[in-house]
């Protein structure tokens, strides 16, 4: 069965510290993974997708098929990074399976 | 930019009422989706549609139905609202398979 697991519901780090949001997936096919972010009072929006292999707002994520992981990382956290983050797996051509989400808080 | 618009930000209804949540997109999206978002559970897919008059059940379709009479509009219907359907409902559009989904602002629905 397809499943996305984000083990941390809450994550709190200090400004300037590195941050890593964990995401593990279970899928028998070739995975296509996304990170979505929801800032306070804003709509859910795409942060990055693994096939783009790009850095958005300083965040990167590498697909590790051996560990079935797609962790989101940023070397130096900023206060504006505080938000809800969701990892999502594309299954079939259209559907996304979302993880439970991690609320990231950056402390000044 | 892609625009997905949900008709209401907040809605309060009573148990047993028939409730309609409306979603409109302006980017000619083929695919449209309805999710509910609950703390600790993430987003769960209720229904999706890949064409006019076509619909597919998601993971939690019980108690819901949908309508897509026109490409730009996708409606979620709560046939007889119950208190456990109190939630945030998100609509999304997608241009095609494996493309990112674009979300509306959400409708916070309270069933009293």
Coordinates of C-alpha atoms in Angstrom, one line a residue:
Chain A
X1 CA 0.0 0.0 0.0
X2 CA 1.1 3.5 -0.6
X3 CA 2.0 5.5 2.4
X4 CA 3.8 8.6 3.4
X5 CA 5.1 9.0 7.0
X6 CA 6.3 12.2 8.6
X7 CA 7.4 11.1 12.0
X8 CA 7.5 14.5 13.7
X9 CA 4.2 16.4 14.2
X10 CA 6.1 19.3 15.7
X11 CA 9.7 20.5 15.2
X12 CA 11.2 23.5 16.8
X13 CA 14.6 24.9 16.0
X14 CA 16.5 28.2 16.6
X15 CA 17.0 30.8 13.9
X16 CA 20.3 30.1 12.1
X17 CA 20.3 26.4 13.0
X18 CA 20.0 23.6 10.4
X19 CA 16.6 22.1 9.9
X20 CA 15.6 18.7 8.6
X21 CA 12.1 17.5 8.2
X22 CA 11.8 13.8 7.7
X23 CA 9.7 12.0 5.2
X24 CA 9.6 8.3 4.5
X25 CA 7.4 6.6 1.9
X26 CA 6.2 3.2 0.9
X27 CA 5.4 2.6 -2.8
X28 CA 6.1 -0.3 -5.1
X29 CA 6.3 1.9 -8.3
X30 CA 8.8 4.5 -9.3
X31 CA 8.2 7.3 -6.7
X32 CA 7.5 10.9 -7.6
X33 CA 7.7 13.1 -4.4
X34 CA 6.8 16.6 -3.5
X35 CA 7.0 18.9 -0.5
X36 CA 4.2 21.3 0.1
X37 CA 4.1 24.2 2.5
X38 CA 1.3 26.1 4.2
X39 CA 2.3 29.4 5.9
X40 CA -0.1 31.0 8.4
X41 CA -3.3 32.1 6.8
X42 CA -2.1 31.2 3.3
X43 CA -3.0 28.4 0.9
X44 CA -1.1 25.2 0.6
X45 CA 1.5 25.6 -2.1
X46 CA 4.2 23.6 -3.7
X47 CA 7.7 24.0 -2.3
X48 CA 9.7 21.6 -4.4
X49 CA 9.5 18.3 -6.3
X50 CA 12.3 15.8 -6.5
X51 CA 12.6 15.7 -10.3
X52 CA 13.4 19.4 -10.4
X53 CA 16.4 18.9 -8.2
X54 CA 16.3 22.6 -7.4
X55 CA 16.6 24.6 -4.2
X56 CA 13.7 26.7 -3.2
X57 CA 14.0 29.3 -0.4
X58 CA 17.2 27.5 0.6
X59 CA 15.5 24.2 1.0
X60 CA 16.6 21.0 -0.8
X61 CA 15.4 17.4 -0.7
X62 CA 17.1 14.3 -2.0
X63 CA 15.3 11.2 -2.9
X64 CA 17.0 8.2 -1.3
X65 CA 15.4 5.1 -2.9
X66 CA 17.4 2.7 -0.7
X67 CA 16.1 4.3 2.5
X68 CA 12.8 5.2 0.9
X69 CA 13.2 8.8 2.2
X70 CA 12.8 12.3 0.9
X71 CA 13.9 14.5 3.8
X72 CA 13.7 18.3 3.5
X73 CA 16.7 20.2 4.6
X74 CA 17.9 23.8 5.1
X75 CA 21.3 24.7 6.5
X76 CA 20.3 27.9 8.2
X77 CA 16.7 28.3 9.3
X78 CA 14.9 31.7 9.1
X79 CA 11.9 32.9 11.1
X80 CA 9.8 33.1 7.9
X81 CA 10.3 29.3 7.5
X82 CA 7.8 28.7 10.3
X83 CA 4.9 26.8 8.6
X84 CA 3.2 23.5 8.1
X85 CA 5.1 21.2 5.8
X86 CA 3.6 18.2 4.0
X87 CA 5.4 15.5 2.1
X88 CA 3.4 14.0 -0.8
X89 CA 3.8 11.0 -3.0
X90 CA 2.3 10.8 -6.5
X91 CA 0.6 7.5 -7.1
X92 CA -0.8 6.7 -10.5
X93 CA -1.1 9.7 -12.9
X94 CA -3.2 12.0 -10.8
X95 CA -3.4 11.2 -7.1
X96 CA -1.3 12.4 -4.3
X97 CA -0.9 10.7 -1.0
X98 CA 0.1 13.1 1.8
X99 CA 1.9 12.6 5.0
X100 CA 0.5 13.8 8.3
X101 CA 2.4 17.0 8.2
X102 CA 5.1 18.6 10.4
X103 CA 4.6 22.0 12.0
X104 CA 8.0 23.8 12.0
X105 CA 8.6 26.6 14.4
X106 CA 11.7 28.8 14.1
X107 CA 12.6 30.4 17.4
X108 CA 14.3 33.8 17.3
Chain B
X1 CA -0.8 32.4 -12.1
X2 CA -3.1 29.5 -11.4
X3 CA -6.2 30.3 -9.6
X4 CA -8.4 27.9 -7.7
X5 CA -11.2 29.6 -5.9
X6 CA -13.4 28.2 -3.1
X7 CA -16.7 30.0 -2.7
X8 CA -16.6 30.2 1.1
X9 CA -13.8 30.6 3.7
X10 CA -16.1 29.8 6.6
X11 CA -19.4 27.9 6.7
X12 CA -21.6 26.8 9.6
X13 CA -24.3 24.3 9.0
X14 CA -26.6 22.1 11.1
X15 CA -26.6 18.3 11.4
X16 CA -28.7 16.7 8.7
X17 CA -28.5 19.6 6.3
X18 CA -27.4 19.1 2.7
X19 CA -24.2 21.1 2.2
X20 CA -22.6 22.3 -1.0
X21 CA -18.9 23.4 -1.3
X22 CA -18.0 25.0 -4.5
X23 CA -14.7 25.2 -6.3
X24 CA -13.8 27.0 -9.5
X25 CA -10.5 27.0 -11.4
X26 CA -9.5 29.3 -14.3
X27 CA -6.5 27.4 -15.7
X28 CA -8.3 24.7 -17.8
X29 CA -7.2 22.0 -15.3
X30 CA -8.1 18.5 -16.4
X31 CA -8.0 17.1 -12.9
X32 CA -9.7 18.4 -9.8
X33 CA -9.6 17.1 -6.2
X34 CA -11.4 17.5 -2.9
X35 CA -9.5 16.9 0.4
X36 CA -10.2 17.3 4.0
X37 CA -7.4 18.5 6.3
X38 CA -7.4 17.5 9.9
X39 CA -4.7 18.0 12.6
X40 CA -2.5 15.0 12.9
X41 CA -4.1 13.3 9.8
X42 CA -2.7 15.5 7.0
X43 CA -4.7 15.7 3.8
X44 CA -7.1 12.9 2.9
X45 CA -8.5 12.6 -0.5
X46 CA -12.3 12.5 -0.7
X47 CA -13.0 12.5 -4.4
X48 CA -11.3 13.5 -7.6
X49 CA -12.3 14.1 -11.2
X50 CA -10.3 13.8 -14.4
X51 CA -12.9 15.1 -16.8
X52 CA -16.4 16.6 -17.0
X53 CA -19.0 14.2 -15.5
X54 CA -16.2 11.8 -14.4
X55 CA -15.5 11.1 -10.8
X56 CA -13.4 8.7 -8.8
X57 CA -13.6 7.9 -5.1
X58 CA -10.6 8.8 -3.0
X59 CA -9.7 7.3 0.4
X60 CA -12.6 8.7 2.4
X61 CA -15.7 9.1 0.2
X62 CA -18.3 8.0 2.7
X63 CA -20.9 10.6 3.3
X64 CA -19.8 12.8 0.4
X65 CA -20.6 13.1 -3.3
X66 CA -19.3 15.3 -6.1
X67 CA -20.5 17.0 -9.2
X68 CA -18.5 18.2 -12.2
X69 CA -20.9 19.4 -14.9
X70 CA -18.4 21.9 -16.3
X71 CA -14.7 21.7 -16.6
X72 CA -14.0 24.7 -14.4
X73 CA -16.3 23.8 -11.5
X74 CA -16.1 20.9 -9.0
X75 CA -18.6 20.7 -6.2
X76 CA -18.4 18.7 -3.0
X77 CA -21.8 17.7 -1.5
X78 CA -22.4 16.5 2.0
X79 CA -25.7 14.6 1.6
X80 CA -26.6 14.8 5.3
X81 CA -24.1 16.7 7.3
X82 CA -22.8 15.2 10.5
X83 CA -20.6 16.6 13.3
X84 CA -17.7 14.4 12.3
X85 CA -17.6 16.2 9.0
X86 CA -16.5 19.4 10.7
X87 CA -13.1 20.1 9.1
X88 CA -11.1 22.2 6.7
X89 CA -11.9 21.3 3.1
X90 CA -9.4 21.9 0.3
X91 CA -10.0 21.9 -3.4
X92 CA -7.1 21.5 -5.9
X93 CA -6.6 21.6 -9.6
X94 CA -4.0 19.8 -11.7
X95 CA -3.0 20.4 -15.4
X96 CA -2.2 16.8 -16.0
X97 CA -0.8 13.6 -14.6
X98 CA 2.2 13.9 -12.3
X99 CA 2.0 17.7 -12.4
X100 CA 1.8 19.7 -9.1
X101 CA -1.6 20.3 -7.7
X102 CA -2.7 23.9 -7.0
X103 CA -4.9 24.5 -4.0
X104 CA -7.6 26.9 -3.1
X105 CA -7.7 28.8 0.2
X106 CA -9.9 26.2 1.9
X107 CA -13.3 26.2 3.5
X108 CA -13.6 25.7 7.2
X109 CA -16.8 23.9 7.7
X110 CA -18.5 23.6 11.1
X111 CA -21.4 21.2 11.6
X112 CA -23.4 22.0 14.7

